[in-house]
């Protein structure tokens, strides 16, 4: 919602830069509902002016006028190193509709663009669009994507590509990096304004607390701890967990070289540019905790408004130490649900970890394994379980299945009931990289049908969609090797 701060260096009021001859690449009817856009039967807006608005070519529809588009400054730690000032180098906030900020990513240069061209390529815009909507359907907090608008405008990356604009929605796009910016420039007035704005608009309960800023920090940590547990539970790797890509609302934001796990490998690295594996799957919780420590540092001046330096540090450090506890509890609860366990037993964690270790050793497909686990008949012998053939060490996995079935028998649920609950948490369809790649390659030839089809499938990730069975099949080894990097 409204983003205003005093001083004129934190926000730039500007117009998006137009793109030549824009056309629709993709549109989410479900996201359009959030902002009350009336649609035609074909799923696109009734009011044609939306195409120009979402392209960055106009600021008015029949019923709305965006009179104050802005770009904001932020800073951040990139790959663990302080990068200094960043900011919305290519994202322009058009305004608010119905409690949602409408932001155009790739809408041209801003004061904060540094050496960049202010644009985003079609490829990365389609990936962001599809993954935002897929994550939402998975029940994972995320910014939403309203549309992708394309143009024949070319931009230079490793090769020449065409530009696109991704229109995205979120109650707020404020990041940890915004706080880091004002703390690093020792601009305590704006730091406090930002915290107050966040409390007023998104965390009103903090006002009633004895220590509103500490409470705000605790709530941001809690949301992000729960978020990363949800990522782990669906095998989502963000790829670039820099502090400027972490939302203070606990939303998944800034989709770039993300990837969902195909074959399970705990140290899987999805971002080809991340050579050291800083953002590998198994490191995400630790890295999110690290990012919360960056936020804690930025919050010290806020706590010092009411406490000594030593007290402020102690309060924040105690709050920060809750992160692994909250994360651990969320992770355990989610993986219990993934296994269909409703009661809680101490040795459940060992059972979960033994399975993950076996999956890692045999590189079993993460999504399909959990999905198919729901089919186990607790009254049939282990030798009849088809899934055992996915594992190299049969004796060991048979032992695991024996223990799992024994554990399921402690539950009060019957097989059919358990299956239906498990199918509501273990998705069948995800935006696997190879699926996105097919849609992108067709879109680059101006055929957008596959983007629309994927959107439709991914909007119902827990349903069996018989006609789309092949979209649940893991990639062949050559397709699994598709590389995604920071270039976008
Ligand atoms: P990202 O790695 O996409 O999170 O971007 C990091 C920072 O670089 C953000 O501040 C972006 O606004 C900025 N940025 C990325 N790509 C571009 C671009 N093509 N033009 C201008 N700024 C960019
Ligand atoms: Mg970013």
Tab-separated table of C-alpha atoms and ligand atoms in Angstrom:
chain	number	residue	atom	x	y	z
A	1	UNK	CA	0.000	0.000	0.000
A	2	UNK	CA	0.927	3.644	-0.156
A	3	UNK	CA	4.656	4.044	0.163
A	4	UNK	CA	5.620	7.532	1.293
A	5	UNK	CA	8.720	8.579	3.172
A	6	UNK	CA	10.123	11.989	3.883
A	7	UNK	CA	13.111	13.179	1.872
A	8	UNK	CA	13.414	12.884	-1.890
A	9	UNK	CA	16.201	10.335	-2.258
A	10	UNK	CA	14.263	7.236	-1.152
A	11	UNK	CA	11.562	7.330	-3.778
A	12	UNK	CA	11.539	8.414	-7.384
A	13	UNK	CA	8.288	9.471	-9.000
A	14	UNK	CA	8.509	8.515	-12.654
A	15	UNK	CA	6.660	7.169	-15.662
A	16	UNK	CA	7.267	3.657	-16.953
A	17	UNK	CA	9.101	3.635	-20.311
A	18	UNK	CA	6.769	2.492	-23.101
A	19	UNK	CA	7.401	-0.664	-25.131
A	20	UNK	CA	6.563	-0.811	-28.846
A	21	UNK	CA	3.404	-2.658	-29.921
A	22	UNK	CA	2.598	-4.592	-26.743
A	23	UNK	CA	0.677	-7.890	-26.823
A	24	UNK	CA	-0.681	-10.258	-24.204
A	25	UNK	CA	1.553	-13.215	-23.406
A	26	UNK	CA	-0.298	-14.399	-20.318
A	27	UNK	CA	-3.012	-13.264	-17.966
A	28	UNK	CA	-4.204	-14.665	-14.641
A	29	UNK	CA	-7.961	-14.432	-14.195
A	30	UNK	CA	-7.527	-15.541	-10.618
A	31	UNK	CA	-5.121	-12.680	-9.819
A	32	UNK	CA	-7.410	-10.272	-11.686
A	33	UNK	CA	-10.138	-11.019	-9.136
A	34	UNK	CA	-7.935	-9.560	-6.399
A	35	UNK	CA	-7.989	-6.203	-8.136
A	36	UNK	CA	-11.546	-6.373	-9.514
A	37	UNK	CA	-10.700	-6.360	-13.207
A	38	UNK	CA	-13.747	-7.374	-15.246
A	39	UNK	CA	-12.909	-10.012	-17.859
A	40	UNK	CA	-14.292	-11.112	-21.206
A	41	UNK	CA	-15.081	-14.757	-21.996
A	42	UNK	CA	-11.557	-15.226	-23.317
A	43	UNK	CA	-10.166	-14.432	-19.845
A	44	UNK	CA	-8.623	-11.077	-20.788
A	45	UNK	CA	-9.815	-7.661	-19.495
A	46	UNK	CA	-12.976	-6.173	-20.950
A	47	UNK	CA	-11.307	-2.797	-20.918
A	48	UNK	CA	-8.591	-2.843	-23.610
A	49	UNK	CA	-6.787	-0.007	-21.868
A	50	UNK	CA	-5.370	-2.598	-19.416
A	51	UNK	CA	-2.984	-3.875	-22.080
A	52	UNK	CA	-1.379	-0.457	-22.407
A	53	UNK	CA	-1.355	0.110	-18.653
A	54	UNK	CA	0.308	-3.228	-17.910
A	55	UNK	CA	2.784	-2.635	-20.735
A	56	UNK	CA	3.805	0.625	-19.069
A	57	UNK	CA	2.483	2.607	-22.037
A	58	UNK	CA	-0.442	4.345	-20.307
A	59	UNK	CA	-1.570	5.233	-16.805
A	60	UNK	CA	-5.342	5.202	-17.180
A	61	UNK	CA	-8.051	2.600	-17.657
A	62	UNK	CA	-11.746	3.434	-18.012
A	63	UNK	CA	-12.146	3.479	-14.254
A	64	UNK	CA	-8.664	3.943	-12.748
A	65	UNK	CA	-5.919	6.497	-12.950
A	66	UNK	CA	-2.411	5.812	-11.645
A	67	UNK	CA	-1.239	9.305	-10.902
A	68	UNK	CA	1.892	8.621	-8.882
A	69	UNK	CA	4.039	5.728	-10.143
A	70	UNK	CA	7.226	5.302	-8.119
A	71	UNK	CA	10.446	3.354	-7.796
A	72	UNK	CA	11.997	2.900	-4.344
A	73	UNK	CA	15.547	2.568	-3.112
A	74	UNK	CA	16.836	-0.398	-1.132
A	75	UNK	CA	20.208	-1.972	-0.435
A	76	UNK	CA	21.220	-5.481	0.428
A	77	UNK	CA	23.581	-8.375	0.895
A	78	UNK	CA	24.109	-10.320	-2.309
A	79	UNK	CA	25.647	-13.797	-1.949
A	80	UNK	CA	26.615	-12.900	1.612
A	81	UNK	CA	28.447	-9.705	0.691
A	82	UNK	CA	27.234	-6.164	1.346
A	83	UNK	CA	26.304	-4.764	-2.068
A	84	UNK	CA	25.299	-1.246	-0.997
A	85	UNK	CA	22.548	0.628	-2.768
A	86	UNK	CA	20.298	-1.310	-5.094
A	87	UNK	CA	16.653	-0.540	-5.376
A	88	UNK	CA	13.942	-0.876	-7.872
A	89	UNK	CA	16.177	-0.804	-10.896
A	90	UNK	CA	13.460	-2.120	-13.166
A	91	UNK	CA	10.254	-2.367	-11.146
A	92	UNK	CA	7.794	0.525	-11.046
A	93	UNK	CA	4.949	0.620	-8.586
A	94	UNK	CA	1.867	1.963	-10.380
A	95	UNK	CA	-0.338	2.267	-7.318
A	96	UNK	CA	-2.746	0.410	-5.044
A	97	UNK	CA	-5.927	-1.378	-5.964
A	98	UNK	CA	-8.012	-3.069	-3.324
A	99	UNK	CA	-5.116	-3.431	-0.870
A	100	UNK	CA	-2.740	-4.753	-3.527
A	101	UNK	CA	0.253	-2.917	-4.924
A	102	UNK	CA	0.437	-3.202	-8.691
A	103	UNK	CA	4.053	-3.291	-9.813
A	104	UNK	CA	5.460	-3.546	-13.332
A	105	UNK	CA	8.732	-5.459	-13.485
A	106	UNK	CA	10.795	-4.609	-16.551
A	107	UNK	CA	9.107	-1.221	-17.058
A	108	UNK	CA	12.281	0.675	-17.888
A	109	UNK	CA	15.143	2.469	-16.205
A	110	UNK	CA	14.813	4.219	-12.880
A	111	UNK	CA	17.197	6.327	-10.818
A	112	UNK	CA	18.287	3.068	-9.169
A	113	UNK	CA	19.032	1.072	-12.330
A	114	UNK	CA	22.830	1.296	-11.998
A	115	UNK	CA	24.231	-0.282	-15.190
A	116	UNK	CA	21.013	-2.174	-16.031
A	117	UNK	CA	18.637	-1.482	-18.882
A	118	UNK	CA	15.519	-1.540	-16.711
A	119	UNK	CA	14.059	-4.395	-18.728
A	120	UNK	CA	13.181	-8.033	-18.107
A	121	UNK	CA	13.258	-10.724	-20.771
A	122	UNK	CA	10.268	-12.767	-21.939
A	123	UNK	CA	11.857	-15.963	-20.618
A	124	UNK	CA	12.212	-14.791	-17.005
A	125	UNK	CA	8.866	-12.991	-17.057
A	126	UNK	CA	7.050	-16.199	-18.025
A	127	UNK	CA	8.890	-18.086	-15.289
A	128	UNK	CA	7.939	-15.470	-12.692
A	129	UNK	CA	4.329	-15.383	-13.887
A	130	UNK	CA	3.819	-19.139	-13.805
A	131	UNK	CA	5.662	-19.757	-10.572
A	132	UNK	CA	3.882	-16.977	-8.679
A	133	UNK	CA	0.515	-18.403	-9.592
A	134	UNK	CA	1.669	-21.988	-8.993
A	135	UNK	CA	2.990	-21.147	-5.528
A	136	UNK	CA	-0.267	-19.441	-4.646
A	137	UNK	CA	-2.181	-22.542	-5.686
A	138	UNK	CA	0.147	-24.638	-3.521
A	139	UNK	CA	-0.874	-22.504	-0.550
A	140	UNK	CA	2.540	-20.871	-0.216
A	141	UNK	CA	2.665	-17.130	0.542
A	142	UNK	CA	3.827	-15.305	-2.581
A	143	UNK	CA	3.516	-12.184	-4.659
A	144	UNK	CA	0.980	-12.785	-7.402
A	145	UNK	CA	1.298	-12.326	-11.129
A	146	UNK	CA	-1.439	-10.597	-13.049
A	147	UNK	CA	-0.010	-10.650	-16.552
A	148	UNK	CA	2.926	-10.800	-18.869
A	149	UNK	CA	2.916	-8.294	-21.699
A	150	UNK	CA	5.343	-8.891	-24.567
A	151	UNK	CA	6.909	-6.720	-27.232
A	152	UNK	CA	9.341	-7.232	-30.076
A	153	UNK	CA	11.738	-4.839	-28.350
A	154	UNK	CA	15.092	-6.600	-28.139
A	155	UNK	CA	17.421	-6.538	-25.149
A	156	UNK	CA	20.923	-7.877	-24.746
A	157	UNK	CA	21.642	-10.657	-22.234
A	158	UNK	CA	23.993	-13.566	-23.078
A	159	UNK	CA	22.164	-13.475	-26.403
A	160	UNK	CA	19.651	-11.034	-27.837
A	161	UNK	CA	16.198	-11.682	-26.406
A	162	UNK	CA	12.850	-9.918	-26.448
A	163	UNK	CA	11.648	-7.817	-23.535
A	164	UNK	CA	8.457	-8.291	-21.547
A	165	UNK	CA	6.783	-6.719	-18.561
A	166	UNK	CA	5.520	-8.840	-15.680
A	167	UNK	CA	2.691	-7.169	-13.773
A	168	UNK	CA	2.762	-8.400	-10.210
A	169	UNK	CA	0.678	-7.882	-7.098
A	170	UNK	CA	1.387	-7.978	-3.376
A	171	UNK	CA	0.038	-6.163	-0.325
A	172	UNK	CA	3.570	-4.736	-0.110
A	173	UNK	CA	6.869	-5.243	-1.903
A	174	UNK	CA	8.931	-3.948	1.052
A	175	UNK	CA	12.056	-6.044	1.540
A	176	UNK	CA	14.649	-6.518	4.223
A	177	UNK	CA	16.857	-4.482	1.908
A	178	UNK	CA	14.678	-1.400	2.431
A	179	UNK	CA	15.447	-1.511	6.160
A	180	UNK	CA	19.103	-2.247	5.523
A	181	UNK	CA	19.297	0.781	3.270
A	182	UNK	CA	18.181	3.314	5.844
A	183	UNK	CA	20.168	1.643	8.642
A	184	UNK	CA	23.348	1.623	6.549
A	185	UNK	CA	22.943	5.283	5.623
A	186	UNK	CA	22.119	6.013	9.296
A	187	UNK	CA	18.921	7.651	8.217
A	188	UNK	CA	17.003	6.899	11.386
A	189	UNK	CA	14.087	9.190	10.523
A	190	UNK	CA	13.277	7.228	7.368
A	191	UNK	CA	14.068	3.916	9.055
A	192	UNK	CA	11.445	4.712	11.688
A	193	UNK	CA	8.965	5.964	9.097
A	194	UNK	CA	9.350	2.700	7.225
A	195	UNK	CA	8.803	0.604	10.360
A	196	UNK	CA	5.778	2.697	11.347
A	197	UNK	CA	4.327	2.416	7.862
A	198	UNK	CA	4.768	-1.354	7.933
A	199	UNK	CA	3.116	-1.622	11.333
A	200	UNK	CA	0.230	0.665	10.418
A	201	UNK	CA	-0.500	-1.030	7.118
A	202	UNK	CA	0.400	-4.672	7.687
A	203	UNK	CA	1.140	-5.467	11.331
A	204	UNK	CA	-1.369	-3.325	13.278
A	205	UNK	CA	-1.264	-5.693	16.297
A	206	UNK	CA	2.322	-4.628	16.991
A	207	UNK	CA	1.074	-1.196	18.040
A	208	UNK	CA	-0.549	-2.715	21.121
A	209	UNK	CA	2.605	-4.518	22.143
A	210	UNK	CA	4.956	-3.212	24.847
A	211	UNK	CA	7.774	-3.018	22.329
A	212	UNK	CA	6.287	-2.519	18.833
A	213	UNK	CA	9.547	-2.670	16.862
A	214	UNK	CA	10.751	-5.795	18.630
A	215	UNK	CA	7.353	-7.336	18.076
A	216	UNK	CA	7.493	-6.364	14.402
A	217	UNK	CA	10.872	-8.048	14.086
A	218	UNK	CA	9.550	-11.218	15.771
A	219	UNK	CA	6.574	-11.370	13.422
A	220	UNK	CA	8.711	-10.911	10.299
A	221	UNK	CA	11.022	-13.710	11.489
A	222	UNK	CA	8.108	-15.968	12.251
A	223	UNK	CA	6.542	-15.523	8.831
A	224	UNK	CA	9.805	-16.146	7.016
A	225	UNK	CA	10.629	-19.194	9.159
A	226	UNK	CA	7.257	-20.688	8.262
A	227	UNK	CA	7.705	-19.710	4.619
A	228	UNK	CA	11.019	-21.491	4.229
A	229	UNK	CA	9.559	-24.606	5.884
A	230	UNK	CA	6.865	-24.586	3.192
A	231	UNK	CA	9.518	-24.277	0.499
A	232	UNK	CA	11.370	-27.292	1.877
A	233	UNK	CA	8.151	-29.286	2.001
A	234	UNK	CA	7.448	-28.835	-1.727
A	235	UNK	CA	11.087	-28.955	-2.796
A	236	UNK	CA	11.228	-25.320	-3.896
A	237	UNK	CA	14.655	-23.734	-4.255
A	238	UNK	CA	14.529	-19.954	-4.563
A	239	UNK	CA	17.970	-19.635	-6.089
A	240	UNK	CA	18.882	-16.079	-5.003
A	241	UNK	CA	18.154	-15.609	-1.317
A	242	UNK	CA	19.874	-12.242	-1.148
A	243	UNK	CA	18.534	-9.946	1.556
A	244	UNK	CA	17.048	-7.670	-1.094
A	245	UNK	CA	14.910	-10.585	-2.294
A	246	UNK	CA	13.336	-11.287	1.107
A	247	UNK	CA	9.895	-9.879	1.812
A	248	UNK	CA	9.031	-8.367	5.182
A	249	UNK	CA	5.578	-9.899	4.784
A	250	UNK	CA	6.999	-13.407	4.516
A	251	UNK	CA	6.060	-13.736	0.849
A	252	UNK	CA	8.056	-15.544	-1.806
A	253	UNK	CA	9.232	-12.720	-4.081
A	254	UNK	CA	11.580	-12.071	-6.983
A	255	UNK	CA	11.415	-15.283	-8.931
A	256	UNK	CA	14.586	-15.733	-10.933
A	257	UNK	CA	16.679	-18.901	-11.277
A	258	UNK	CA	14.383	-20.891	-8.969
A	259	UNK	CA	13.777	-24.588	-9.364
A	260	UNK	CA	11.679	-27.362	-7.905
A	261	UNK	CA	13.524	-30.522	-7.019
A	262	UNK	CA	13.130	-33.330	-9.474
A	263	UNK	CA	15.385	-36.112	-8.180
A	264	UNK	CA	15.917	-35.518	-4.491
A	265	UNK	CA	19.380	-34.327	-3.643
A	266	UNK	CA	19.653	-32.410	-0.373
A	267	UNK	CA	22.415	-30.170	-1.646
A	268	UNK	CA	20.789	-29.452	-5.003
A	269	UNK	CA	21.802	-26.063	-6.472
A	270	UNK	CA	19.222	-24.642	-8.868
A	271	UNK	CA	21.033	-21.425	-9.822
A	272	UNK	CA	23.847	-21.987	-12.276
A	273	UNK	CA	25.468	-18.708	-11.110
A	274	UNK	CA	25.641	-19.988	-7.496
A	275	UNK	CA	28.869	-21.938	-7.850
A	276	UNK	CA	29.519	-22.273	-4.112
A	277	UNK	CA	26.038	-23.578	-3.403
A	278	UNK	CA	25.242	-20.836	-0.906
A	279	UNK	CA	21.583	-21.141	-1.854
A	280	UNK	CA	21.410	-24.927	-2.205
A	281	UNK	CA	18.170	-26.630	-1.076
A	282	UNK	CA	19.433	-27.773	2.327
A	283	UNK	CA	20.945	-24.372	3.120
A	284	UNK	CA	17.782	-22.323	2.587
A	285	UNK	CA	16.622	-22.388	6.245
A	286	UNK	CA	20.055	-21.370	7.498
A	287	UNK	CA	20.300	-18.627	4.870
A	288	UNK	CA	16.869	-17.264	5.735
A	289	UNK	CA	18.022	-17.153	9.365
A	290	UNK	CA	21.120	-15.283	8.220
A	291	UNK	CA	18.922	-12.796	6.370
A	292	UNK	CA	16.892	-12.290	9.538
A	293	UNK	CA	20.180	-11.461	11.283
A	294	UNK	CA	20.702	-8.730	8.654
A	295	UNK	CA	17.269	-7.418	9.490
A	296	UNK	CA	18.083	-7.557	13.225
A	297	UNK	CA	21.150	-5.368	12.629
A	298	UNK	CA	19.006	-2.890	10.743
A	299	UNK	CA	16.499	-2.856	13.627
A	300	UNK	CA	19.069	-1.944	16.310
A	301	UNK	CA	18.592	1.834	15.869
A	302	UNK	CA	14.819	1.362	16.199
A	303	UNK	CA	15.141	-0.467	19.499
A	304	UNK	CA	17.680	2.065	20.675
A	305	UNK	CA	14.930	4.662	20.581
A	306	UNK	CA	13.734	3.072	23.860
A	307	UNK	CA	16.639	0.910	25.083
A	308	UNK	CA	20.367	0.996	25.599
A	309	UNK	CA	22.587	-0.416	22.863
A	310	UNK	CA	23.327	-3.547	24.888
A	311	UNK	CA	19.660	-4.136	25.706
A	312	UNK	CA	18.640	-3.605	22.088
A	313	UNK	CA	21.161	-6.147	20.884
A	314	UNK	CA	20.122	-8.665	23.491
A	315	UNK	CA	16.412	-8.318	22.745
A	316	UNK	CA	16.960	-8.761	19.008
A	317	UNK	CA	19.381	-11.592	19.446
A	318	UNK	CA	16.907	-13.466	21.667
A	319	UNK	CA	14.167	-12.917	19.116
A	320	UNK	CA	16.465	-14.124	16.341
A	321	UNK	CA	17.232	-17.318	18.246
A	322	UNK	CA	13.536	-18.248	17.960
A	323	UNK	CA	13.902	-18.610	14.195
A	324	UNK	CA	15.290	-22.176	14.166
A	325	UNK	CA	12.710	-23.236	16.733
A	326	UNK	CA	9.778	-21.934	14.689
A	327	UNK	CA	11.288	-23.286	11.488
A	328	UNK	CA	11.858	-26.720	13.055
A	329	UNK	CA	8.315	-26.968	14.379
A	330	UNK	CA	6.842	-25.933	11.027
A	331	UNK	CA	9.053	-28.316	9.090
A	332	UNK	CA	8.144	-31.228	11.353
A	333	UNK	CA	4.438	-30.461	11.160
A	334	UNK	CA	4.562	-30.274	7.365
A	335	UNK	CA	6.540	-33.477	6.882
A	336	UNK	CA	4.261	-35.323	9.322
A	337	UNK	CA	1.365	-34.232	7.123
A	338	UNK	CA	3.246	-35.296	4.017
A	339	UNK	CA	3.504	-38.779	5.518
A	340	UNK	CA	-0.139	-38.746	6.584
A	341	UNK	CA	0.633	-38.668	10.298
A	342	UNK	CA	-1.837	-36.799	12.437
A	343	UNK	CA	-0.592	-37.671	15.899
A	344	UNK	CA	2.853	-36.688	17.130
A	345	UNK	CA	5.483	-39.170	18.262
A	346	UNK	CA	9.086	-38.528	19.168
A	347	UNK	CA	10.510	-40.990	16.670
A	348	UNK	CA	8.571	-39.478	13.722
A	349	UNK	CA	11.489	-37.220	12.917
A	350	UNK	CA	13.822	-40.170	12.614
A	351	UNK	CA	11.297	-41.855	10.318
A	352	UNK	CA	11.111	-38.761	8.093
A	353	UNK	CA	14.864	-38.335	8.004
A	354	UNK	CA	15.475	-41.974	7.147
A	355	UNK	CA	13.147	-41.613	4.181
A	356	UNK	CA	14.820	-38.427	2.973
A	357	UNK	CA	18.244	-40.034	3.291
A	358	UNK	CA	17.100	-43.034	1.257
A	359	UNK	CA	15.554	-40.728	-1.359
A	360	UNK	CA	18.795	-38.785	-1.562
A	361	UNK	CA	20.884	-41.959	-1.884
A	362	UNK	CA	18.705	-43.241	-4.716
A	363	UNK	CA	17.899	-39.814	-6.231
A	364	UNK	CA	14.176	-40.504	-6.089
A	365	UNK	CA	11.779	-37.946	-7.565
A	366	UNK	CA	10.733	-35.791	-4.592
A	367	UNK	CA	7.237	-34.858	-5.736
A	368	UNK	CA	6.149	-38.209	-7.110
A	369	UNK	CA	7.455	-40.178	-4.163
A	370	UNK	CA	5.374	-38.246	-1.652
A	371	UNK	CA	2.374	-38.223	-3.958
A	372	UNK	CA	2.501	-41.995	-4.410
A	373	UNK	CA	3.087	-42.697	-0.733
A	374	UNK	CA	-0.610	-42.020	-0.265
A	375	UNK	CA	-1.420	-45.203	-2.225
A	376	UNK	CA	0.148	-47.571	0.283
A	377	UNK	CA	-2.163	-50.322	1.437
A	378	UNK	CA	-1.357	-50.866	5.097
A	379	UNK	CA	-2.770	-54.410	4.940
A	380	UNK	CA	-0.663	-55.644	2.031
A	381	UNK	CA	2.907	-56.994	2.322
A	382	UNK	CA	5.798	-54.588	1.761
A	383	UNK	CA	6.982	-56.677	-1.196
A	384	UNK	CA	3.911	-55.451	-3.107
A	385	UNK	CA	4.733	-51.765	-2.696
A	386	UNK	CA	5.683	-50.539	-6.180
A	387	UNK	CA	7.630	-47.580	-4.814
A	388	UNK	CA	10.298	-49.877	-3.339
A	389	UNK	CA	11.646	-50.324	-6.898
A	390	UNK	CA	12.664	-46.636	-6.939
A	391	UNK	CA	15.311	-47.358	-4.319
A	392	UNK	CA	18.684	-48.980	-4.782
A	393	UNK	CA	18.972	-50.496	-1.314
A	394	UNK	CA	15.784	-52.613	-1.204
A	395	UNK	CA	16.429	-54.206	2.196
A	396	UNK	CA	16.807	-50.883	3.823
A	397	UNK	CA	13.734	-49.324	2.167
A	398	UNK	CA	11.671	-52.438	2.964
A	399	UNK	CA	12.606	-51.953	6.600
A	400	UNK	CA	11.540	-48.346	6.309
A	401	UNK	CA	8.179	-49.307	4.748
A	402	UNK	CA	7.636	-51.823	7.545
A	403	UNK	CA	8.248	-49.155	10.148
A	404	UNK	CA	6.099	-46.655	8.267
A	405	UNK	CA	3.166	-49.052	8.015
A	406	UNK	CA	3.507	-49.897	11.703
A	407	UNK	CA	3.462	-46.174	12.448
A	408	UNK	CA	0.392	-45.619	10.246
A	409	UNK	CA	-1.421	-48.333	12.161
A	410	UNK	CA	-1.091	-46.245	15.319
A	411	UNK	CA	-3.145	-43.544	13.572
A	412	UNK	CA	-6.914	-43.633	13.739
A	413	UNK	CA	-7.330	-42.848	10.021
A	414	UNK	CA	-8.151	-45.537	7.476
A	415	UNK	CA	-6.215	-45.810	4.178
A	416	UNK	CA	-8.761	-44.027	1.951
A	417	UNK	CA	-9.158	-41.124	4.326
A	418	UNK	CA	-5.416	-40.771	4.737
A	419	UNK	CA	-4.928	-40.860	0.986
A	420	UNK	CA	-7.306	-38.021	0.389
A	421	UNK	CA	-5.656	-35.882	3.089
A	422	UNK	CA	-2.167	-36.642	1.794
A	423	UNK	CA	-3.219	-35.749	-1.741
A	424	UNK	CA	-4.234	-32.353	-0.402
A	425	UNK	CA	-0.699	-31.624	0.769
A	426	UNK	CA	1.537	-33.558	-1.637
A	427	UNK	CA	1.067	-31.908	-5.045
A	428	UNK	CA	0.993	-33.823	-8.276
A	429	UNK	CA	1.927	-30.895	-10.549
A	430	UNK	CA	4.750	-28.391	-10.119
A	431	UNK	CA	6.443	-25.912	-12.414
A	432	UNK	CA	9.357	-28.183	-13.179
A	433	UNK	CA	12.025	-26.384	-15.203
A	434	UNK	CA	11.601	-28.531	-18.275
A	435	UNK	CA	7.876	-27.724	-18.422
A	436	UNK	CA	8.560	-23.995	-18.154
A	437	UNK	CA	11.201	-24.339	-20.858
A	438	UNK	CA	8.755	-25.812	-23.392
A	439	UNK	CA	6.292	-22.981	-22.726
A	440	UNK	CA	9.061	-20.378	-23.064
A	441	UNK	CA	10.367	-21.770	-26.343
A	442	UNK	CA	6.867	-21.760	-27.842
A	443	UNK	CA	6.243	-18.242	-26.535
A	444	UNK	CA	9.454	-17.088	-28.169
A	445	UNK	CA	7.805	-18.229	-31.426
A	446	UNK	CA	4.666	-16.238	-30.461
A	447	UNK	CA	2.679	-19.322	-29.489
A	448	UNK	CA	1.397	-18.598	-25.979
A	449	UNK	CA	-0.902	-21.605	-25.683
A	450	UNK	CA	1.498	-23.636	-23.561
A	451	UNK	CA	1.846	-20.837	-21.010
A	452	UNK	CA	-1.948	-20.785	-20.680
A	453	UNK	CA	-2.110	-24.583	-20.439
A	454	UNK	CA	0.552	-24.704	-17.721
A	455	UNK	CA	-1.225	-21.979	-15.783
A	456	UNK	CA	-4.429	-24.006	-15.922
A	457	UNK	CA	-2.707	-27.209	-14.750
A	458	UNK	CA	-0.724	-25.503	-11.994
A	459	UNK	CA	-3.789	-23.746	-10.632
A	460	UNK	CA	-4.970	-27.174	-9.445
A	461	UNK	CA	-1.736	-28.851	-8.343
A	462	UNK	CA	-3.393	-31.337	-5.984
A	463	UNK	CA	-6.004	-32.650	-8.437
A	464	UNK	CA	-5.564	-35.690	-10.625
A	465	UNK	CA	-5.832	-34.252	-14.141
A	466	UNK	CA	-5.870	-37.387	-16.235
A	467	UNK	CA	-5.473	-35.650	-19.572
A	468	UNK	CA	-2.278	-34.026	-18.283
A	469	UNK	CA	-0.581	-37.095	-16.821
A	470	UNK	CA	2.649	-36.374	-18.766
A	471	UNK	CA	3.043	-33.077	-16.908
A	472	UNK	CA	3.660	-35.059	-13.718
A	473	UNK	CA	6.425	-37.168	-15.256
A	474	UNK	CA	9.967	-36.267	-14.129
A	475	UNK	CA	12.277	-34.930	-16.845
A	476	UNK	CA	14.580	-37.203	-18.796
A	477	UNK	CA	18.264	-36.671	-17.862
A	478	UNK	CA	18.909	-34.281	-20.775
A	479	UNK	CA	15.901	-32.118	-19.865
A	480	UNK	CA	16.821	-32.208	-16.166
A	481	UNK	CA	20.122	-30.603	-17.094
A	482	UNK	CA	18.535	-27.293	-18.226
A	483	UNK	CA	20.565	-24.510	-16.659
A	484	UNK	CA	19.018	-21.390	-15.176
A	485	UNK	CA	21.140	-18.477	-14.061
A	486	UNK	CA	20.772	-14.990	-12.596
A	487	UNK	CA	20.505	-13.518	-16.103
A	488	UNK	CA	16.971	-12.211	-16.473
B	1	LIG	P1	17.739	-9.389	-8.778
B	1	LIG	O1	18.984	-10.191	-8.828
B	1	LIG	O2	16.816	-9.588	-9.936
B	1	LIG	O3	17.038	-9.490	-7.456
B	1	LIG	O4	18.196	-7.849	-8.944
B	1	LIG	C1	19.088	-7.223	-8.070
B	1	LIG	C2	19.025	-5.735	-8.283
B	1	LIG	O5	19.408	-5.414	-9.598
B	1	LIG	C3	17.647	-5.146	-8.079
B	1	LIG	O6	17.839	-3.921	-7.445
B	1	LIG	C4	17.124	-4.962	-9.463
B	1	LIG	O7	16.230	-3.865	-9.534
B	1	LIG	C5	18.390	-4.679	-10.249
B	1	LIG	N1	18.277	-5.163	-11.634
B	1	LIG	C6	18.273	-6.425	-12.078
B	1	LIG	N2	18.182	-6.483	-13.414
B	1	LIG	C7	18.128	-5.195	-13.842
B	1	LIG	C8	18.026	-4.567	-15.120
B	1	LIG	N3	17.970	-5.281	-16.247
B	1	LIG	N4	18.009	-3.218	-15.160
B	1	LIG	C9	18.069	-2.491	-14.044
B	1	LIG	N5	18.156	-3.016	-12.817
B	1	LIG	C10	18.184	-4.341	-12.703
B	2	LIG	MG1	15.472	-8.851	-6.644
